[in-house]
Coordinates of C-alpha atoms and ligand atoms in Angstrom, one line a residue:
X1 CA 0.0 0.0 0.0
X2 CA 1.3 3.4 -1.0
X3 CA 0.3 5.5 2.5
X4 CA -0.9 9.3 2.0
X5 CA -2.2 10.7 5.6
X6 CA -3.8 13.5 4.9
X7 CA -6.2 13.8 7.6
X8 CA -4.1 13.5 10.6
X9 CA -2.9 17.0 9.6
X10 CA -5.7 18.5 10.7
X11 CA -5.9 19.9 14.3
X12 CA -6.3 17.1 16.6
X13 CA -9.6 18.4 18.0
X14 CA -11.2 16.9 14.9
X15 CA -10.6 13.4 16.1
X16 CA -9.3 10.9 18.5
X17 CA -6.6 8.3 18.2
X18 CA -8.1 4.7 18.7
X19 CA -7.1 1.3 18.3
X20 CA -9.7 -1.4 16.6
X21 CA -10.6 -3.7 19.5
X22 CA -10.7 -7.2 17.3
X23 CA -14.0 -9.7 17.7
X24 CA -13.6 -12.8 19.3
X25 CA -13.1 -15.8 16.9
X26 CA -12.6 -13.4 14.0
X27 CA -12.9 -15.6 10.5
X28 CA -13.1 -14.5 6.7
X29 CA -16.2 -13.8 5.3
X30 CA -15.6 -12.2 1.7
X31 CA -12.8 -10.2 -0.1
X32 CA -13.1 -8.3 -2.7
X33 CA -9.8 -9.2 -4.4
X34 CA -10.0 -6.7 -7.8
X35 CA -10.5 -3.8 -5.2
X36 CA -7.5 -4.6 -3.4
X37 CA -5.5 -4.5 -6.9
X38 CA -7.0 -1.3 -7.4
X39 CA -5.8 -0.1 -4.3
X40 CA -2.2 -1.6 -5.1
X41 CA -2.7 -3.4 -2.4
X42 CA 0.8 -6.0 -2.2
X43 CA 1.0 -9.6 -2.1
X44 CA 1.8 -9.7 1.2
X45 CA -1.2 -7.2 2.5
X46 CA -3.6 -9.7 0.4
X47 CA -2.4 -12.6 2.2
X48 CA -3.3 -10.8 5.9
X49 CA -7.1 -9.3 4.3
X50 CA -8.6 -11.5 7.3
X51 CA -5.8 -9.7 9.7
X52 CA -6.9 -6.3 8.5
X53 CA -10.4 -6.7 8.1
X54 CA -11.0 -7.8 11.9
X55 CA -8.6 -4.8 13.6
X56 CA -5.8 -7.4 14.0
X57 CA -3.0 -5.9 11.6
X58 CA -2.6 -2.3 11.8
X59 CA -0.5 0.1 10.3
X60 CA 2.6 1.9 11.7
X61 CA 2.0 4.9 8.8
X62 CA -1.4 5.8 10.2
X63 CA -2.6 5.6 13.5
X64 CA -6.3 4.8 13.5
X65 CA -8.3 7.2 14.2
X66 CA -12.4 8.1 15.1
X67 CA -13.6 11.5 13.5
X68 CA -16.2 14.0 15.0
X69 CA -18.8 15.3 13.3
X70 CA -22.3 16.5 13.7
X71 CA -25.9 16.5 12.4
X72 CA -29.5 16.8 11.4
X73 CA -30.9 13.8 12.2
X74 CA -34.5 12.9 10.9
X75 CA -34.5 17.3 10.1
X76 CA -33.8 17.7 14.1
X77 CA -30.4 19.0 15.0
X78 CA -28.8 16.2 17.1
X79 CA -25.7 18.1 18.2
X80 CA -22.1 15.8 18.3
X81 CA -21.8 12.6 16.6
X82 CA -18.8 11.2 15.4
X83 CA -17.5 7.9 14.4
X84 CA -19.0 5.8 16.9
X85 CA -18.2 2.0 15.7
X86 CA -15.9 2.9 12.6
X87 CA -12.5 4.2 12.7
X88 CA -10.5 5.9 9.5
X89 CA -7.7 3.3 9.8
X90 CA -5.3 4.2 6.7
X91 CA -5.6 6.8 3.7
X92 CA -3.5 5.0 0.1
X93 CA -3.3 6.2 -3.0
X94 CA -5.0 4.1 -5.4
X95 CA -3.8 3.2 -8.9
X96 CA -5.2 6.0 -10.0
X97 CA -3.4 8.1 -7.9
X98 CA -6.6 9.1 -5.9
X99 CA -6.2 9.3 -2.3
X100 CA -9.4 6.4 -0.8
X101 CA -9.9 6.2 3.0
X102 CA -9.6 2.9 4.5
X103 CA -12.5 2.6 7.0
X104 CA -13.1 -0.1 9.3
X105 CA -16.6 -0.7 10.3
X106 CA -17.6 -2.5 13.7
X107 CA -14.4 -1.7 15.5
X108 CA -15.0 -1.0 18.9
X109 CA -16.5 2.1 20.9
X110 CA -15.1 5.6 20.9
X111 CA -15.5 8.8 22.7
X112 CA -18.6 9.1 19.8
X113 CA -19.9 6.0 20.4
X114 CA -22.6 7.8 22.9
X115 CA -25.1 4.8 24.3
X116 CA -24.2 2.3 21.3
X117 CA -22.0 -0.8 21.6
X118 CA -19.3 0.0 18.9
X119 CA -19.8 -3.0 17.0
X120 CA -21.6 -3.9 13.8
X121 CA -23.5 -7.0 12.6
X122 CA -23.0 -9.2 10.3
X123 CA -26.3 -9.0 8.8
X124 CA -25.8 -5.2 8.1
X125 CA -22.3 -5.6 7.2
X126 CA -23.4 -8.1 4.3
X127 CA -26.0 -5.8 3.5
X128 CA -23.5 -2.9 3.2
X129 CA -20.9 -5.0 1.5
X130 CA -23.1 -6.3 -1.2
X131 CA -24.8 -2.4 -1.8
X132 CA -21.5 -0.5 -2.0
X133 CA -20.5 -3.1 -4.5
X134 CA -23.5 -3.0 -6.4
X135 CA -23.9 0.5 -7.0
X136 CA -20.8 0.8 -8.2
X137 CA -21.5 -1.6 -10.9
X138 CA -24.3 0.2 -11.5
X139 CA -22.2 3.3 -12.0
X140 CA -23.3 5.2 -9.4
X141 CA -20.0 6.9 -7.1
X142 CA -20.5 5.5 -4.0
X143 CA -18.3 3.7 -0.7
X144 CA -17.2 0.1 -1.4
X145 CA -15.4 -2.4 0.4
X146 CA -12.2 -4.4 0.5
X147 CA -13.6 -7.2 2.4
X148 CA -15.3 -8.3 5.3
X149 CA -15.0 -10.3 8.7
X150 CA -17.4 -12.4 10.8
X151 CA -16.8 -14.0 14.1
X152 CA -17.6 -16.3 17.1
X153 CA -18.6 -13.2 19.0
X154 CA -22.3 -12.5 19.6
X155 CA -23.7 -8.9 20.0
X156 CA -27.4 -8.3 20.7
X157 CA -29.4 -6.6 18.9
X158 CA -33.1 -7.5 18.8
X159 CA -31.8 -11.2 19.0
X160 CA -27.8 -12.3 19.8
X161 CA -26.3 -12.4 16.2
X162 CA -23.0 -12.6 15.0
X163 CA -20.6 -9.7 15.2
X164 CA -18.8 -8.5 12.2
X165 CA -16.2 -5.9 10.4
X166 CA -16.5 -4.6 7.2
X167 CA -13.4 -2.2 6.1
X168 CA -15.0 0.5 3.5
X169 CA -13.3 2.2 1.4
X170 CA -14.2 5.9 0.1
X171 CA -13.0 8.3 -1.7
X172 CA -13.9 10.8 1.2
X173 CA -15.6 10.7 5.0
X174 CA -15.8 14.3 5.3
X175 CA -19.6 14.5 5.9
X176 CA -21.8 17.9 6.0
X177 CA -21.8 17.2 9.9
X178 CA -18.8 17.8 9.5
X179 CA -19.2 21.6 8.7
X180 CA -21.6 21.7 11.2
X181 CA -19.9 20.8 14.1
X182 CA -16.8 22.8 13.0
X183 CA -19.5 26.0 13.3
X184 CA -21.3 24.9 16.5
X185 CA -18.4 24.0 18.5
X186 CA -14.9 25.4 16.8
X187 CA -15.9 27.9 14.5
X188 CA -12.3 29.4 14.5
X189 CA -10.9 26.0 12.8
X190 CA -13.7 26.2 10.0
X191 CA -12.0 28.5 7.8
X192 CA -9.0 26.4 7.9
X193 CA -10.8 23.0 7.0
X194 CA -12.7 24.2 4.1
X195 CA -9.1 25.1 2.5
X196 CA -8.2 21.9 2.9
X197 CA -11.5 20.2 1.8
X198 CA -10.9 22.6 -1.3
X199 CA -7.1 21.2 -1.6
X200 CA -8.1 17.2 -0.9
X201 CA -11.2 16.8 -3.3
X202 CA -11.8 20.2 -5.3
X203 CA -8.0 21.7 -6.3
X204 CA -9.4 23.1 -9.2
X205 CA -11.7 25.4 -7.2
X206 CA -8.8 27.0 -5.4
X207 CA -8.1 28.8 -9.3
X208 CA -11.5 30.3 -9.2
X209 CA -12.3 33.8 -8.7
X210 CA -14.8 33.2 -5.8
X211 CA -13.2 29.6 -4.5
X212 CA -15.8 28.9 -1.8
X213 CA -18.8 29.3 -4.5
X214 CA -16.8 27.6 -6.7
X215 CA -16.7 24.6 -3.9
X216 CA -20.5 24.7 -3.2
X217 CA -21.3 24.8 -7.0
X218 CA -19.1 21.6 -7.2
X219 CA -20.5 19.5 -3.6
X220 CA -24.4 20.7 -5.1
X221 CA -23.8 19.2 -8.6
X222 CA -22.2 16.2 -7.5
X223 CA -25.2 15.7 -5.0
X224 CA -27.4 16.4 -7.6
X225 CA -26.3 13.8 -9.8
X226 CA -26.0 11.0 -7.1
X227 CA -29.3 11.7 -6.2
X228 CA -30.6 11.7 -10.0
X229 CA -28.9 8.5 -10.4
X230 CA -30.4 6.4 -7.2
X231 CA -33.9 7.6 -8.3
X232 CA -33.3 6.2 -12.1
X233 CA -32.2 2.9 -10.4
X234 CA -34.9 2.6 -7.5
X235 CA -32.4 2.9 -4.9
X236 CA -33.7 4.6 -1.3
X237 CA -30.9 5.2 0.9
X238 CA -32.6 5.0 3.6
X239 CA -31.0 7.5 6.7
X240 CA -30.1 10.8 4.7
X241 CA -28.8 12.8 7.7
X242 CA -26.4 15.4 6.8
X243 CA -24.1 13.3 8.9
X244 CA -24.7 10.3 6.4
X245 CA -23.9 12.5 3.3
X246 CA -20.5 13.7 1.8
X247 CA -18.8 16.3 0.1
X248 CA -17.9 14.1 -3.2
X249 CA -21.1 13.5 -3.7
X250 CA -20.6 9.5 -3.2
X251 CA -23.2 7.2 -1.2
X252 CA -22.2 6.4 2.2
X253 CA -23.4 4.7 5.4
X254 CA -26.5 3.2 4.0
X255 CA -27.9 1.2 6.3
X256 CA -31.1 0.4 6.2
X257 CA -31.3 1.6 2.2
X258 CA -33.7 -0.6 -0.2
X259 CA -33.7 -1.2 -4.2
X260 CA -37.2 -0.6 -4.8
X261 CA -39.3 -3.8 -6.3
X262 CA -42.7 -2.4 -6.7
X263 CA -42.6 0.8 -8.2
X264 CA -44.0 3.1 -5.4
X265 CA -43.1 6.6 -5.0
X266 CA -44.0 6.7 -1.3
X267 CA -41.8 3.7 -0.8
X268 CA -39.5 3.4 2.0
X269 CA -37.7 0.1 3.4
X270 CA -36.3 1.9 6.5
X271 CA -38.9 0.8 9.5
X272 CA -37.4 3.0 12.0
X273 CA -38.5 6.5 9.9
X274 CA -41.8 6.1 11.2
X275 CA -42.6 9.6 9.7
X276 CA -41.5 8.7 6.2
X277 CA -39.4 11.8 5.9
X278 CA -36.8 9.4 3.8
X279 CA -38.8 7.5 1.4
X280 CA -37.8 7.3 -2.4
X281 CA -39.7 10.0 -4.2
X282 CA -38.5 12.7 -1.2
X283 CA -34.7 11.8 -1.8
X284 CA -34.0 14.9 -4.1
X285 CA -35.6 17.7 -2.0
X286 CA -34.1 16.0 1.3
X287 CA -30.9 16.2 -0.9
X288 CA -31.7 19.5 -1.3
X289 CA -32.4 20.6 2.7
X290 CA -29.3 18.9 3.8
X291 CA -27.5 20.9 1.1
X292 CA -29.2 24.3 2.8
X293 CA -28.0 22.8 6.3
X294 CA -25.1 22.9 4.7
X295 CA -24.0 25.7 3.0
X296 CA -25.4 27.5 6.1
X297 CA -22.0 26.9 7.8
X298 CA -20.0 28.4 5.1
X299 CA -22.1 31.4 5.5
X300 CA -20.3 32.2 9.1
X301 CA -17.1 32.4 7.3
X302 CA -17.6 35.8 6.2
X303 CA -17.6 38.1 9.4
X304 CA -18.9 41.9 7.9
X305 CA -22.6 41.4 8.3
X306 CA -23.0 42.9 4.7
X307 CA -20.7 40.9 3.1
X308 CA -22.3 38.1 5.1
X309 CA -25.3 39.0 3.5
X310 CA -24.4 39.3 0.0
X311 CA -22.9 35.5 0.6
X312 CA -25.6 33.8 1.6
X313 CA -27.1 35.2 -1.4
X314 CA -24.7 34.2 -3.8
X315 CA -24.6 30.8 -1.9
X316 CA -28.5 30.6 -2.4
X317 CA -28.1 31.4 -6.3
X318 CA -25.3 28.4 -5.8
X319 CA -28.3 26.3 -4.4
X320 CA -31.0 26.9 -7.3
X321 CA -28.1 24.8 -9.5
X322 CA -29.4 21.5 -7.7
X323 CA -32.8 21.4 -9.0
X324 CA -31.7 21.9 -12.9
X325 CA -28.6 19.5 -12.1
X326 CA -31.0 16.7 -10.6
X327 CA -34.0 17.3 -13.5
X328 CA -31.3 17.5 -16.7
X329 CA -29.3 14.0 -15.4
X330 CA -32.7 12.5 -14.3
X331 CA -34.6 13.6 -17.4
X332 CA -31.9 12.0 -19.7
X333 CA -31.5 9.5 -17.6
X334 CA -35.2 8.2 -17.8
X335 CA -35.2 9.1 -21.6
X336 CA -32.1 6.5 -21.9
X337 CA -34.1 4.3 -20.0
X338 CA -37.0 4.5 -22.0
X339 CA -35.0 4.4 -25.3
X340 CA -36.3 7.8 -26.2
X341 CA -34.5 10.1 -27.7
X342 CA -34.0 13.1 -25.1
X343 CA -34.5 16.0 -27.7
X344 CA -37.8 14.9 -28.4
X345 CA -40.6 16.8 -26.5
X346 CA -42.8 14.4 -25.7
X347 CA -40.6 11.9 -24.3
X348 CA -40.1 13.1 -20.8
X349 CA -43.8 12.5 -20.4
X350 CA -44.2 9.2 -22.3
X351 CA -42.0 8.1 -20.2
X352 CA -43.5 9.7 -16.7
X353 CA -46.8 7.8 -18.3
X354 CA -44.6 4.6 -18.1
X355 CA -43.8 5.2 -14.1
X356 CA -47.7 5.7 -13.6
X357 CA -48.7 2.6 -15.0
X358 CA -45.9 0.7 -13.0
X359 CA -47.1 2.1 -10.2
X360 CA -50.6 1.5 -10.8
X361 CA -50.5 -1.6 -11.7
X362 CA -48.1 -2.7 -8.6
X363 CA -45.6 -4.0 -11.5
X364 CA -41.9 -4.1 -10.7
X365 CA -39.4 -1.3 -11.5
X366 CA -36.6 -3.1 -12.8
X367 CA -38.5 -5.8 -14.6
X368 CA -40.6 -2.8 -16.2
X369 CA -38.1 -1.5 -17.9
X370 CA -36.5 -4.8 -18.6
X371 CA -39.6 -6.1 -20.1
X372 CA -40.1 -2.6 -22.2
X373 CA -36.1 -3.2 -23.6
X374 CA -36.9 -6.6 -24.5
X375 CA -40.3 -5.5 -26.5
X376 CA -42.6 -7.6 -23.8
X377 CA -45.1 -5.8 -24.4
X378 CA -48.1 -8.1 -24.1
X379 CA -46.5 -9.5 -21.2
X380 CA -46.9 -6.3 -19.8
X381 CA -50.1 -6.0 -20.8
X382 CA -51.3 -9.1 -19.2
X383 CA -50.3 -7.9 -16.0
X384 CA -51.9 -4.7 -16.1
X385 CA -55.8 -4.7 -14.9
X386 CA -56.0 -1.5 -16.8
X387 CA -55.3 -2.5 -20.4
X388 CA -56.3 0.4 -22.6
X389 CA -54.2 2.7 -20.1
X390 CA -50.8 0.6 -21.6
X391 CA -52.3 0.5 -25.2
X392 CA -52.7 4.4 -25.1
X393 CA -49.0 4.4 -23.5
X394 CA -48.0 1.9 -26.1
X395 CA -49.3 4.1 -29.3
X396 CA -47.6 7.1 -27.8
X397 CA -44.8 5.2 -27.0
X398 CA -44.4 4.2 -30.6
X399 CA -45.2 6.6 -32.3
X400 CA -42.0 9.0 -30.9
X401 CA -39.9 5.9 -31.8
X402 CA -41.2 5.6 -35.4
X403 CA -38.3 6.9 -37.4
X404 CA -35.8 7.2 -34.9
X405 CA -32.4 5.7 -35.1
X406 CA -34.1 2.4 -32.7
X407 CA -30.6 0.4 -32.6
X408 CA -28.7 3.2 -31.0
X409 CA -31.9 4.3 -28.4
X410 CA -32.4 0.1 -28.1
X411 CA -28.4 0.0 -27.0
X412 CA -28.7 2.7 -25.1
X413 CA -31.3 1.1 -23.1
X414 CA -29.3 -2.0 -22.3
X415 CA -26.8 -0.2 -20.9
X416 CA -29.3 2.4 -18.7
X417 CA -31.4 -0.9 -17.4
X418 CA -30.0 -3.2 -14.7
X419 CA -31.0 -6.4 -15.3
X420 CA -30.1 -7.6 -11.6
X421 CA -30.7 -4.9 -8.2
X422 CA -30.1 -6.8 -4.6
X423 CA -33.2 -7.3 -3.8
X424 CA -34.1 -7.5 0.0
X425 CA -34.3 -11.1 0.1
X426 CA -31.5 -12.1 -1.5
X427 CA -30.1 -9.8 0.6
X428 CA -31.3 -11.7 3.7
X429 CA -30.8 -15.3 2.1
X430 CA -27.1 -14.4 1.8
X431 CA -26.9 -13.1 5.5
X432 CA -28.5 -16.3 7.0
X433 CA -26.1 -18.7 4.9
X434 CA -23.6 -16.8 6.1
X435 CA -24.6 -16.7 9.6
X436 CA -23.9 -20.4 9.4
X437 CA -20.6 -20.1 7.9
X438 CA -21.6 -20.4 4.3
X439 CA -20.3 -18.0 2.2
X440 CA -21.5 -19.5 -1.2
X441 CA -24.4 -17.0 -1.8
X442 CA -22.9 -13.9 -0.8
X443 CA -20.5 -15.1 -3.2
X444 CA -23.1 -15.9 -6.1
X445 CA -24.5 -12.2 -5.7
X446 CA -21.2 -10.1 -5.8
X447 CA -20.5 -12.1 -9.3
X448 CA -23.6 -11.4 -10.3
X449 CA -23.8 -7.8 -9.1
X450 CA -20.1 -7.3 -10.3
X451 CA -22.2 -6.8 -14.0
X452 CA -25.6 -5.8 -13.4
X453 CA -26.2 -5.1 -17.3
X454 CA -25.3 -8.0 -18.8
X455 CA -27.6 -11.2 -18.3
X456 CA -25.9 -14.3 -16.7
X457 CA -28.5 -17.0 -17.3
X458 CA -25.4 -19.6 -15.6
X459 CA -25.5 -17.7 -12.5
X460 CA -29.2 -16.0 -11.9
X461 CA -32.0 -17.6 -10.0
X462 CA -35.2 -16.9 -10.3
X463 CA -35.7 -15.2 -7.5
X464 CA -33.4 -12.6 -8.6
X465 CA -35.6 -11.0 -11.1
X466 CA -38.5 -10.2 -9.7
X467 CA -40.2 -9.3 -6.5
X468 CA -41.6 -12.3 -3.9
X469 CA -45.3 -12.6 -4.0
X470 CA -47.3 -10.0 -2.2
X471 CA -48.2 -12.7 0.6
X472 CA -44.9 -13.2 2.2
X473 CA -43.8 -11.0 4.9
X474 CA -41.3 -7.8 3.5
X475 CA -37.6 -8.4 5.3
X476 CA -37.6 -5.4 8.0
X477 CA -35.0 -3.0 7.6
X478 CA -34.1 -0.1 10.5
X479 CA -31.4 1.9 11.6
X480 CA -27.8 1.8 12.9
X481 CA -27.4 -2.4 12.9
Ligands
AMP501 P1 -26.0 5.9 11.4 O1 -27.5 6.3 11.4 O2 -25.8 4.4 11.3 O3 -25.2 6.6 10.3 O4 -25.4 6.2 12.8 C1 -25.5 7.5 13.4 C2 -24.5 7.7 14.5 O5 -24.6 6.7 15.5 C3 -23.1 7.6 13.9 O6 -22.3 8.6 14.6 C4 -22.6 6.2 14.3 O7 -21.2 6.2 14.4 C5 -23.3 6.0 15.6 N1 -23.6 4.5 15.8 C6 -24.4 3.8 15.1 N2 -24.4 2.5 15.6 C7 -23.6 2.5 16.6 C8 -23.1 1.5 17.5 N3 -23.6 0.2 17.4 N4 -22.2 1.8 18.4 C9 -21.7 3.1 18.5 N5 -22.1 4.1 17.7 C10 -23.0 3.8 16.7
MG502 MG1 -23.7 7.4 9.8

């Protein structure tokens, strides 16, 4: 591993040093062995993965350590947080070149670790594992992870299950809570750690006239887009507290996060947001509050009250980016997954048309637009109680395809249309396997979630396409497991 410790140089008020405290019993569960590569990660560090992904093997060039950090939490301020069972425990340079934190989950308590236990399962671990690596198969920037650990130790939850550690790599863990603990409880360091948020993750901003706009415009965008792209795939992240989100603008610390099966806009998979302030059609304008959260601690670093002013102004113009960001990428997006052409103006609502009669009609999201690529249409049809709705779609549908280059929309489509999401029970068919040693499943769904787009009729079942009937009990999902 090439070491590049960057954080460490910022004042030690920002975090503690900590050792992992290893599980009893630790044993491998899965490594993610083209990751490591990526991460120029030697023969040697390979060989110890287990060693490293349970706390055991640490590294002299970076002290672990657990960062602070604040937060919003459910749109109430929740004052400190921190890294309460994960600690930041190296900072490489890929192959790349790009600096990617080293994160391991489930490794003991810390000064943040307030009531909890420190520790992660190994049911949330897998389900982490198996997201991060999805999504970015999908495309979508988000955390990954090298590999994970189980063990003999039990930890209770609502039951005694087995304790885990997952370590996570991202290409940042500077979250918005971070900002706002800088302004609630060191504002004097604040100024100091946006420079160096500008210097780590957005150099080129540092050129611009106005480098703190410049910053915001760049954190907004890339929010904007992440967000776009979890609503074209059905994902629901679950917890979007500003202490959950980051500054590049790639998914992190999704817990109890869903792929959506029946297309539902009010749909949620996390049962501990009993108000349903997270569910999948709010994402964008909670993206959008947690960005006003936000940029509301760069505001204090301007001290003349009317230059203070005129900031948060130009700040707020900064702001109005995300909603023309979000609509452009999710409006091509949706096109692409139509196989529409985007310049056309009717497509847009052809294809909102589409979403209506998936969600009337209960039908899967993913199928839909699976069936729709491979021109299924009367098996669509069949399903739908309302058949003339589909036909009207239909005539619409192809009439704005009727002399349009089809191959190039139809290849555009394969690539815009997973044909395998983790679905929540294979999710939880994977975790019980595994929580009697058996690794074979999680296995079977990181292969096949290593290439979403392309159909692997050897290694599919078919419960991976499509939702389980309506009469068996949904898998429950809630926070911080
Ligand atoms: P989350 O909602 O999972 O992002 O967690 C919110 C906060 O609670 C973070 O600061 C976590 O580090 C902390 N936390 C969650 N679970 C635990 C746990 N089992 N032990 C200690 N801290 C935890
Ligand atoms: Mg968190």
């Amino acid at each position: 591993m090439q070491f590049n410790p960057r954080y460490p140089s910022l004042n030690p008020k920002l975090y503690h040093h900590q050792m992992p405290v290893p599980l009893k019993g630790a044993k491998a569960g899965h490594f993610n062995a083209a990751l490591a590569d990526e991460l120029q990660w030697s023969e040697q560090d390979k060989a110890q993965w287990v060693e490293i992904c349970s706390g055991q093997k640490t590294f002299a060039e970076f002290p672990p350590l657990a960062m602070v950090y604040a937060g919003h939490q459910f749109g109430q301020w929740a004052g400190q947080l921190g890294d309460g069972r994960g600690l930041l425990i190296a900072q490489i340079l890929d192959k790349s070149q790009q600096t990617i934190d080293l994160h391991l989950k489930g490794a003991g308590s810390t000064p943040y670790s307030r009531m909890g236990d420190g520790r992660a399962v190994l049911r949330s671990v897998i389900r982490e594992y198996l997201a991060g690596h999805a999504l970015n198969a999908l495309g979508i920037a988000s955390s990954n992870a090298v590999g994970f650990t189980s063990s003999t130790q039990g930890i209770q939850r609502e039951k005694m299950e087995p304790g885990a550690m997952m370590l996570r790599t991202s290409d940042c863990h500077i979250r918005f809570g971070h900002f706002e603990w800088l302004n609630q409880y060191q504002p004097d360091l604040l100024e100091e750690f946006v420079q160096k948020c500008m210097e780590w993750h957005y150099p080129e901003c540092l050129q611009a006239e106005q480098p703190i706009l410049a910053f915001a415009t760049q954190v907004i965008q890339r929010t904007a887009v992440m967000i776009a792209k979890w609503q074209l795939v059905g994902f629901a992240h679950g917890v979007m507290n500003t202490d959950n989100l980051n500054i590049t603008g790639s998914t992190l610390d999704f817990g109890p996060y869903g792929f959506m099966e029946r297309f539902r806009p009010n749909w949620m998979n996390n049962h501990s947001d009993y108000q349903g302030r997270y569910t999948y059609q709010q994402q964008p304008s909670i993206g959008h509050w947690n960005l006003w959260m936000w940029l509301n601690n760069l505001i204090q670093l301007k001290k003349d009250p009317a230059e203070k002013e005129q900031f948060k102004e130009d700040l707020e113009k900064c702001l109005e980016h995300f909603e023309t960001t979000f609509l452009e990428h999710y409006t091509l997006g949706l096109c692409q997954k139509m196989g529409l052409p985007s310049f056309h103006k009717d497509s847009f609502d052809c294809g909102m048309m589409f979403l209506r009669i998936l969600q009337t009609e209960q039908l899967d999201y993913t199928e839909g637009f699976i069936r729709l690529q491979n021109k299924q249409y009367e098996s669509i049809k069949d399903d739908c109680l309302d058949r003339r709705q589909f036909e009207s779609f239909l005539a619409q549908y192809e009439n704005i395809r009727a002399n349009q280059d089809t191959d190039e929309l139809d290849a555009e489509m394969a690539k815009a249309n997973p044909q395998y999401i983790l679905r929540n029970h294979m999710a939880q068919k994977a975790i019980e396997l595994a929580e009697r040693d058996d690794f074979s499943e999680v296995e079977r769904l990181f292969k096949l979630l290593s290439q979403p787009y392309i159909k692997q009729p050897d290694l599919e079942q078919p419960e991976d396409l499509a939702p389980l009937p309506s009469d068996v009990p949904e898998v429950m999902v809630s926070c911080s497991s």
